[in-house]
Amino acid sequence: RYILKYFSYNIILVTSIFLVLIFFLNILEEIKFFESRESEIQIAIPLFLTLLNSPSIVFETFPFIFLISTQLLFVSLYDNQEINIFKSYGIKNLNIIKTLFIAALIFGFFISTVYYTASSSLKHTYLSLKNKYTSDNKYLAVVNENGLWIKDNINNKINIINAETYTDYNLNQISITSLDNEFNLIETIISDKAIIKNENWTLINAQIFNETEIGKFHNEYKFNTNFDFEKISSLFSNLTSFNIFQLKNLLNDYKSFGYSTLEIESHLNKLYSLPIYVTIMTVLGSIFMLNVKYNKSKIFSIVSGTLISVLIYYLNYFSNIMGVNEKLPILASTWFPYTILTLICLTGMIKINEK
């Protein structure tokens, strides 16, 4: 109970410090975003947006929060000579690591479920509010079981675009309904395929239905939009605004549409593996503090923990990139770094009770 108490205290303390740092860094970005809109907004808006966005950013740092929290716990135990007191009562180093292992696993499950659900909801609200102040608010897009749907305002027209499937630079089985600003029908276009390399789409085998053309056939037909391949590919990249259930539904929708699901699968595996990740980081921090020659400077522990965190972050990052780019299977790209870290932990635990 004593170890759990101080471990929990350190997690709360370090999380609070990270939250404050992230808040001040993020609010500068929000103020910069709104600096060209000074006449339209008050300072309360970037402040509120920062509060909404900060929890999702903190979520990304939890593995490193656990590592640093563990190191601070051992700094305290060494300062008070409590490691030696534990040994005199038969509490071995392995017992301490086991206690921290179980605690980190429980905290990890809580963070990946309850905390992530709350932070994703706040992130969704953040993106919805911020979208009102962007120039891109004139168009919307969504993927569901009926394919890709786009609402596009261009040239005083509202285009409702639906595509059944997506392959490479092409949208297949396209239907486009054009309305005026009063939502009166202007024309309907049906096409087998749209080539979307740029914003001037090429519709293949298109039929036009309007007042002057009723079912007129075009082998190729040029159609202007606000969308190109790059923009459509990045439409749904911010997965942190979806909870686990929404991500699973989105995964099924992407599959039915023929859209790449690699990023969603990678993100889901990241959520599933978070309890293991924070647990490994906790064990790694414990082994590090028990194996290295103890330095009473807390700065030493924090700096060393930060350096380890950076190395592990880049190991994880490059592994995930290889998964998304199909160089490795998604499962392998997610779990490969954890396998390496687990082997390091097992090696470090040899004769750990003699430290």
GROMACS .gro file of C-alpha atoms in nm:
model
  355
    1ARG     CA    1   0.000   0.000   0.000
    2TYR     CA    2   0.289   0.233   0.081
    3ILE     CA    3   0.453   0.182  -0.260
    4LEU     CA    4   0.121   0.212  -0.443
    5LYS     CA    5   0.040   0.533  -0.259
    6TYR     CA    6   0.362   0.708  -0.361
    7PHE     CA    7   0.359   0.559  -0.712
    8SER     CA    8   0.007   0.695  -0.766
    9TYR     CA    9   0.109   1.031  -0.621
   10ASN     CA   10   0.405   1.052  -0.861
   11ILE     CA   11   0.187   0.966  -1.161
   12ILE     CA   12  -0.058   1.242  -1.069
   13LEU     CA   13   0.227   1.487  -1.006
   14VAL     CA   14   0.414   1.416  -1.331
   15THR     CA   15   0.089   1.412  -1.532
   16SER     CA   16   0.000   1.752  -1.388
   17ILE     CA   17   0.342   1.891  -1.482
   18PHE     CA   18   0.310   1.754  -1.836
   19LEU     CA   19  -0.043   1.895  -1.861
   20VAL     CA   20   0.073   2.244  -1.757
   21LEU     CA   21   0.365   2.237  -2.003
   22ILE     CA   22   0.144   2.112  -2.285
   23PHE     CA   23  -0.118   2.374  -2.201
   24PHE     CA   24   0.125   2.665  -2.229
   25LEU     CA   25   0.286   2.530  -2.547
   26ASN     CA   26  -0.049   2.459  -2.708
   27ILE     CA   27  -0.208   2.792  -2.619
   28LEU     CA   28   0.074   2.968  -2.806
   29GLU     CA   29  -0.019   2.769  -3.117
   30GLU     CA   30  -0.387   2.854  -3.076
   31ILE     CA   31  -0.313   3.226  -3.031
   32LYS     CA   32  -0.094   3.214  -3.342
   33PHE     CA   33  -0.376   3.044  -3.532
   34PHE     CA   34  -0.622   3.318  -3.433
   35GLU     CA   35  -0.385   3.615  -3.464
   36SER     CA   36  -0.522   3.697  -3.810
   37ARG     CA   37  -0.875   3.690  -3.666
   38GLU     CA   38  -0.826   3.929  -3.372
   39SER     CA   39  -1.142   4.123  -3.452
   40GLU     CA   40  -1.350   3.805  -3.452
   41ILE     CA   41  -1.245   3.630  -3.131
   42GLN     CA   42  -1.170   3.685  -2.765
   43ILE     CA   43  -0.883   3.531  -2.566
   44ALA     CA   44  -1.132   3.293  -2.404
   45ILE     CA   45  -1.170   3.099  -2.730
   46PRO     CA   46  -0.805   2.986  -2.771
   47LEU     CA   47  -0.796   2.925  -2.395
   48PHE     CA   48  -1.104   2.701  -2.413
   49LEU     CA   49  -0.975   2.519  -2.723
   50THR     CA   50  -0.644   2.450  -2.547
   51LEU     CA   51  -0.827   2.300  -2.249
   52LEU     CA   52  -1.018   2.071  -2.485
   53ASN     CA   53  -0.708   1.963  -2.679
   54SER     CA   54  -0.457   1.914  -2.395
   55PRO     CA   55  -0.591   1.580  -2.255
   56SER     CA   56  -0.546   1.402  -2.590
   57ILE     CA   57  -0.187   1.529  -2.614
   58VAL     CA   58  -0.118   1.412  -2.256
   59PHE     CA   59  -0.249   1.069  -2.357
   60GLU     CA   60   0.041   1.035  -2.602
   61THR     CA   61   0.293   1.100  -2.322
   62PHE     CA   62   0.165   0.850  -2.064
   63PRO     CA   63   0.434   0.583  -2.126
   64PHE     CA   64   0.700   0.842  -2.046
   65ILE     CA   65   0.502   0.973  -1.751
   66PHE     CA   66   0.510   0.623  -1.603
   67LEU     CA   67   0.884   0.590  -1.662
   68ILE     CA   68   0.965   0.921  -1.493
   69SER     CA   69   0.716   0.855  -1.210
   70THR     CA   70   0.886   0.523  -1.139
   71GLN     CA   71   1.227   0.689  -1.129
   72LEU     CA   72   1.103   0.957  -0.890
   73LEU     CA   73   0.960   0.684  -0.665
   74PHE     CA   74   1.300   0.516  -0.639
   75VAL     CA   75   1.471   0.852  -0.583
   76SER     CA   76   1.243   0.897  -0.281
   77LEU     CA   77   1.306   0.540  -0.158
   78TYR     CA   78   1.682   0.588  -0.182
   79ASP     CA   79   1.670   0.932  -0.017
   80ASN     CA   80   1.488   0.788   0.286
   81GLN     CA   81   1.695   0.465   0.294
   82GLU     CA   82   1.369   0.274   0.254
   83ILE     CA   83   1.513   0.022   0.006
   84ASN     CA   84   1.735  -0.110   0.287
   85ILE     CA   85   1.442  -0.110   0.533
   86PHE     CA   86   1.236  -0.317   0.286
   87LYS     CA   87   1.521  -0.568   0.252
   88SER     CA   88   1.550  -0.602   0.629
   89TYR     CA   89   1.182  -0.701   0.639
   90GLY     CA   90   1.227  -0.955   0.359
   91ILE     CA   91   1.078  -0.740   0.083
   92LYS     CA   92   1.302  -0.804  -0.217
   93ASN     CA   93   1.356  -0.582  -0.519
   94LEU     CA   94   1.158  -0.828  -0.729
   95ASN     CA   95   0.860  -0.784  -0.494
   96ILE     CA   96   0.871  -0.407  -0.548
   97ILE     CA   97   0.885  -0.451  -0.926
   98LYS     CA   98   0.596  -0.700  -0.912
   99THR     CA   99   0.384  -0.450  -0.717
  100LEU     CA  100   0.460  -0.172  -0.964
  101PHE     CA  101   0.395  -0.410  -1.256
  102ILE     CA  102   0.041  -0.488  -1.136
  103ALA     CA  103  -0.033  -0.124  -1.054
  104ALA     CA  104   0.089  -0.001  -1.395
  105LEU     CA  105  -0.118  -0.266  -1.574
  106ILE     CA  106  -0.435  -0.157  -1.391
  107PHE     CA  107  -0.362   0.212  -1.455
  108GLY     CA  108  -0.295   0.128  -1.821
  109PHE     CA  109  -0.637  -0.037  -1.866
  110PHE     CA  110  -0.803   0.265  -1.705
  111ILE     CA  111  -0.616   0.509  -1.930
  112SER     CA  112  -0.682   0.316  -2.253
  113THR     CA  113  -1.056   0.289  -2.180
  114VAL     CA  114  -1.200   0.554  -1.949
  115TYR     CA  115  -0.943   0.829  -1.996
  116TYR     CA  116  -0.909   0.779  -2.372
  117THR     CA  117  -1.287   0.783  -2.420
  118ALA     CA  118  -1.310   1.116  -2.237
  119SER     CA  119  -1.010   1.270  -2.417
  120SER     CA  120  -1.137   1.159  -2.762
  121SER     CA  121  -1.474   1.320  -2.688
  122LEU     CA  122  -1.301   1.646  -2.592
  123LYS     CA  123  -1.084   1.621  -2.904
  124HIS     CA  124  -1.394   1.581  -3.120
  125THR     CA  125  -1.546   1.893  -2.964
  126TYR     CA  126  -1.216   2.076  -3.015
  127LEU     CA  127  -1.202   1.990  -3.386
  128SER     CA  128  -1.569   2.077  -3.437
  129LEU     CA  129  -1.529   2.420  -3.275
  130LYS     CA  130  -1.200   2.500  -3.447
  131ASN     CA  131  -1.341   2.400  -3.785
  132LYS     CA  132  -1.578   2.698  -3.761
  133TYR     CA  133  -1.281   2.934  -3.779
  134THR     CA  134  -1.100   2.766  -4.070
  135SER     CA  135  -1.132   2.847  -4.437
  136ASP     CA  136  -1.198   2.476  -4.500
  137ASN     CA  137  -1.539   2.490  -4.333
  138LYS     CA  138  -1.705   2.526  -4.674
  139TYR     CA  139  -1.683   2.152  -4.735
  140LEU     CA  140  -1.747   1.840  -4.533
  141ALA     CA  141  -1.683   1.470  -4.588
  142VAL     CA  142  -1.764   1.140  -4.424
  143VAL     CA  143  -1.720   0.768  -4.494
  144ASN     CA  144  -2.001   0.528  -4.402
  145GLU     CA  145  -2.147   0.198  -4.523
  146ASN     CA  146  -2.272   0.376  -4.838
  147GLY     CA  147  -1.925   0.494  -4.940
  148LEU     CA  148  -1.772   0.841  -4.943
  149TRP     CA  149  -2.000   1.144  -4.910
  150ILE     CA  150  -1.874   1.495  -4.979
  151LYS     CA  151  -2.050   1.829  -4.944
  152ASP     CA  152  -1.859   2.083  -5.152
  153ASN     CA  153  -1.940   2.455  -5.190
  154ILE     CA  154  -1.785   2.595  -5.508
  155ASN     CA  155  -1.884   2.859  -5.767
  156ASN     CA  156  -2.206   2.942  -5.578
  157LYS     CA  157  -2.314   2.578  -5.600
  158ILE     CA  158  -2.350   2.304  -5.340
  159ASN     CA  159  -2.229   1.969  -5.473
  160ILE     CA  160  -2.330   1.650  -5.294
  161ILE     CA  161  -2.087   1.380  -5.413
  162ASN     CA  162  -2.116   1.009  -5.343
  163ALA     CA  163  -1.863   0.740  -5.443
  164GLU     CA  164  -1.912   0.369  -5.377
  165THR     CA  165  -1.545   0.261  -5.377
  166TYR     CA  166  -1.194   0.408  -5.383
  167THR     CA  167  -0.885   0.275  -5.560
  168ASP     CA  168  -0.553   0.457  -5.603
  169TYR     CA  169  -0.630   0.798  -5.757
  170ASN     CA  170  -0.985   0.701  -5.857
  171LEU     CA  171  -1.331   0.725  -5.706
  172ASN     CA  172  -1.565   0.464  -5.855
  173GLN     CA  173  -1.938   0.470  -5.925
  174ILE     CA  174  -1.982   0.845  -5.875
  175SER     CA  175  -2.305   1.039  -5.841
  176ILE     CA  176  -2.303   1.419  -5.812
  177THR     CA  177  -2.604   1.633  -5.725
  178SER     CA  178  -2.557   2.008  -5.778
  179LEU     CA  179  -2.782   2.255  -5.593
  180ASP     CA  180  -2.799   2.633  -5.582
  181ASN     CA  181  -2.780   2.831  -5.256
  182GLU     CA  182  -3.158   2.791  -5.216
  183PHE     CA  183  -3.114   2.412  -5.250
  184ASN     CA  184  -3.289   2.399  -5.588
  185LEU     CA  185  -3.167   2.121  -5.817
  186ILE     CA  186  -2.932   2.238  -6.094
  187GLU     CA  187  -2.808   1.909  -6.237
  188THR     CA  188  -2.721   1.548  -6.165
  189ILE     CA  189  -2.413   1.369  -6.294
  190ILE     CA  190  -2.356   0.993  -6.294
  191SER     CA  191  -2.014   0.854  -6.378
  192ASP     CA  192  -1.831   0.521  -6.371
  193LYS     CA  193  -1.510   0.673  -6.238
  194ALA     CA  194  -1.348   1.000  -6.135
  195ILE     CA  195  -0.973   1.062  -6.163
  196ILE     CA  196  -0.890   1.288  -5.867
  197LYS     CA  197  -0.517   1.365  -5.901
  198ASN     CA  198  -0.598   1.736  -5.878
  199GLU     CA  199  -0.899   1.956  -5.802
  200ASN     CA  200  -1.010   1.943  -6.165
  201TRP     CA  201  -1.155   1.590  -6.172
  202THR     CA  202  -1.191   1.388  -6.491
  203LEU     CA  203  -1.518   1.195  -6.496
  204ILE     CA  204  -1.512   0.884  -6.715
  205ASN     CA  205  -1.830   0.769  -6.892
  206ALA     CA  206  -2.039   1.049  -6.744
  207GLN     CA  207  -2.408   1.116  -6.800
  208ILE     CA  208  -2.544   1.469  -6.745
  209PHE     CA  209  -2.902   1.544  -6.643
  210ASN     CA  210  -3.008   1.913  -6.644
  211GLU     CA  211  -3.245   2.148  -6.825
  212THR     CA  212  -3.041   2.143  -7.149
  213GLU     CA  213  -2.892   1.793  -7.134
  214ILE     CA  214  -3.103   1.494  -7.040
  215GLY     CA  215  -2.885   1.187  -7.016
  216LYS     CA  216  -2.619   1.321  -7.252
  217PHE     CA  217  -2.316   1.090  -7.254
  218HIS     CA  218  -1.953   1.212  -7.221
  219ASN     CA  219  -1.649   0.987  -7.250
  220GLU     CA  220  -1.459   1.240  -7.038
  221TYR     CA  221  -1.605   1.532  -6.845
  222LYS     CA  222  -1.415   1.792  -6.641
  223PHE     CA  223  -1.557   1.875  -6.298
  224ASN     CA  224  -1.412   2.136  -6.058
  225THR     CA  225  -1.408   2.072  -5.682
  226ASN     CA  226  -1.219   2.177  -5.369
  227PHE     CA  227  -1.083   1.823  -5.335
  228ASP     CA  228  -0.789   1.634  -5.477
  229PHE     CA  229  -0.626   1.301  -5.393
  230GLU     CA  230  -0.409   1.443  -5.113
  231LYS     CA  231  -0.698   1.622  -4.943
  232ILE     CA  232  -0.927   1.317  -4.957
  233SER     CA  233  -0.647   1.094  -4.826
  234SER     CA  234  -0.598   1.319  -4.521
  235LEU     CA  235  -0.967   1.378  -4.443
  236PHE     CA  236  -0.988   1.118  -4.171
  237SER     CA  237  -0.634   1.122  -4.037
  238ASN     CA  238  -0.717   1.259  -3.689
  239LEU     CA  239  -0.820   0.934  -3.527
  240THR     CA  240  -0.769   1.063  -3.171
  241SER     CA  241  -1.119   1.216  -3.187
  242PHE     CA  242  -1.280   0.869  -3.214
  243ASN     CA  243  -1.333   0.633  -2.920
  244ILE     CA  244  -1.272   0.259  -2.956
  245PHE     CA  245  -1.628   0.176  -3.066
  246GLN     CA  246  -1.631   0.456  -3.322
  247LEU     CA  247  -1.293   0.340  -3.453
  248LYS     CA  248  -1.427  -0.013  -3.503
  249ASN     CA  249  -1.730   0.122  -3.692
  250LEU     CA  250  -1.503   0.344  -3.899
  251LEU     CA  251  -1.282   0.043  -3.975
  252ASN     CA  252  -1.583  -0.147  -4.114
  253ASP     CA  253  -1.691   0.156  -4.318
  254TYR     CA  254  -1.342   0.196  -4.465
  255LYS     CA  255  -1.339  -0.172  -4.562
  256SER     CA  256  -1.677  -0.145  -4.736
  257PHE     CA  257  -1.557   0.167  -4.920
  258GLY     CA  258  -1.225   0.012  -5.022
  259TYR     CA  259  -1.028   0.278  -4.836
  260SER     CA  260  -0.698   0.189  -4.665
  261THR     CA  261  -0.755   0.071  -4.306
  262LEU     CA  262  -0.387   0.053  -4.204
  263GLU     CA  263  -0.389   0.375  -4.000
  264ILE     CA  264  -0.703   0.274  -3.810
  265GLU     CA  265  -0.567  -0.075  -3.741
  266SER     CA  266  -0.241   0.077  -3.622
  267HIS     CA  267  -0.426   0.321  -3.394
  268LEU     CA  268  -0.646   0.044  -3.249
  269ASN     CA  269  -0.344  -0.176  -3.180
  270LYS     CA  270  -0.180   0.122  -3.014
  271LEU     CA  271  -0.480   0.151  -2.778
  272TYR     CA  272  -0.493  -0.224  -2.712
  273SER     CA  273  -0.121  -0.236  -2.632
  274LEU     CA  274  -0.108   0.075  -2.410
  275PRO     CA  275  -0.147  -0.119  -2.078
  276ILE     CA  276   0.149  -0.338  -2.181
  277TYR     CA  277   0.346  -0.033  -2.296
  278VAL     CA  278   0.313   0.160  -1.969
  279THR     CA  279   0.383  -0.156  -1.772
  280ILE     CA  280   0.705  -0.218  -1.964
  281MET     CA  281   0.810   0.143  -1.910
  282THR     CA  282   0.745   0.109  -1.537
  283VAL     CA  283   0.950  -0.211  -1.512
  284LEU     CA  284   1.224  -0.056  -1.726
  285GLY     CA  285   1.238   0.248  -1.496
  286SER     CA  286   1.260   0.022  -1.191
  287ILE     CA  287   1.542  -0.187  -1.338
  288PHE     CA  288   1.728   0.125  -1.446
  289MET     CA  289   1.715   0.274  -1.095
  290LEU     CA  290   1.814  -0.054  -0.929
  291ASN     CA  291   2.102  -0.135  -1.165
  292VAL     CA  292   2.278   0.195  -1.219
  293LYS     CA  293   2.499   0.351  -0.957
  294TYR     CA  294   2.266   0.572  -0.760
  295ASN     CA  295   2.312   0.944  -0.796
  296LYS     CA  296   2.132   1.153  -0.536
  297SER     CA  297   2.064   1.427  -0.789
  298LYS     CA  298   1.704   1.411  -0.901
  299ILE     CA  299   1.807   1.600  -1.214
  300PHE     CA  300   2.021   1.302  -1.317
  301SER     CA  301   1.726   1.064  -1.294
  302ILE     CA  302   1.489   1.296  -1.480
  303VAL     CA  303   1.739   1.367  -1.759
  304SER     CA  304   1.828   1.001  -1.801
  305GLY     CA  305   1.459   0.909  -1.805
  306THR     CA  306   1.393   1.174  -2.070
  307LEU     CA  307   1.675   1.040  -2.291
  308ILE     CA  308   1.545   0.685  -2.259
  309SER     CA  309   1.194   0.809  -2.339
  310VAL     CA  310   1.314   0.983  -2.657
  311LEU     CA  311   1.496   0.670  -2.780
  312ILE     CA  312   1.194   0.449  -2.714
  313TYR     CA  313   0.961   0.704  -2.877
  314TYR     CA  314   1.161   0.697  -3.201
  315LEU     CA  315   1.184   0.318  -3.195
  316ASN     CA  316   0.805   0.305  -3.166
  317TYR     CA  317   0.754   0.578  -3.425
  318PHE     CA  318   0.965   0.417  -3.697
  319SER     CA  319   0.811   0.078  -3.631
  320ASN     CA  320   0.459   0.222  -3.670
  321ILE     CA  321   0.561   0.403  -3.989
  322MET     CA  322   0.682   0.073  -4.135
  323GLY     CA  323   0.346  -0.081  -4.051
  324VAL     CA  324   0.139   0.199  -4.209
  325ASN     CA  325   0.365   0.189  -4.519
  326GLU     CA  326   0.315  -0.189  -4.543
  327LYS     CA  327   0.681  -0.272  -4.484
  328LEU     CA  328   0.572  -0.478  -4.183
  329PRO     CA  329   0.238  -0.630  -4.080
  330ILE     CA  330   0.047  -0.400  -3.844
  331LEU     CA  331   0.066  -0.647  -3.554
  332ALA     CA  332   0.440  -0.688  -3.601
  333SER     CA  333   0.502  -0.312  -3.625
  334THR     CA  334   0.304  -0.255  -3.303
  335TRP     CA  335   0.451  -0.532  -3.092
  336PHE     CA  336   0.809  -0.546  -3.224
  337PRO     CA  337   0.931  -0.253  -3.003
  338TYR     CA  338   0.758  -0.401  -2.698
  339THR     CA  339   0.923  -0.738  -2.762
  340ILE     CA  340   1.266  -0.572  -2.766
  341LEU     CA  341   1.188  -0.376  -2.448
  342THR     CA  342   1.059  -0.692  -2.276
  343LEU     CA  343   1.384  -0.875  -2.358
  344ILE     CA  344   1.581  -0.580  -2.218
  345CYS     CA  345   1.371  -0.593  -1.900
  346LEU     CA  346   1.419  -0.968  -1.860
  347THR     CA  347   1.794  -0.927  -1.904
  348GLY     CA  348   1.802  -0.645  -1.650
  349MET     CA  349   1.610  -0.852  -1.393
  350ILE     CA  350   1.887  -1.111  -1.370
  351LYS     CA  351   2.016  -1.105  -1.012
  352ILE     CA  352   1.795  -0.798  -0.947
  353ASN     CA  353   1.754  -0.897  -0.581
  354GLU     CA  354   2.131  -0.861  -0.530
  355LYS     CA  355   2.130  -0.492  -0.627
   0.00000   0.00000   0.00000
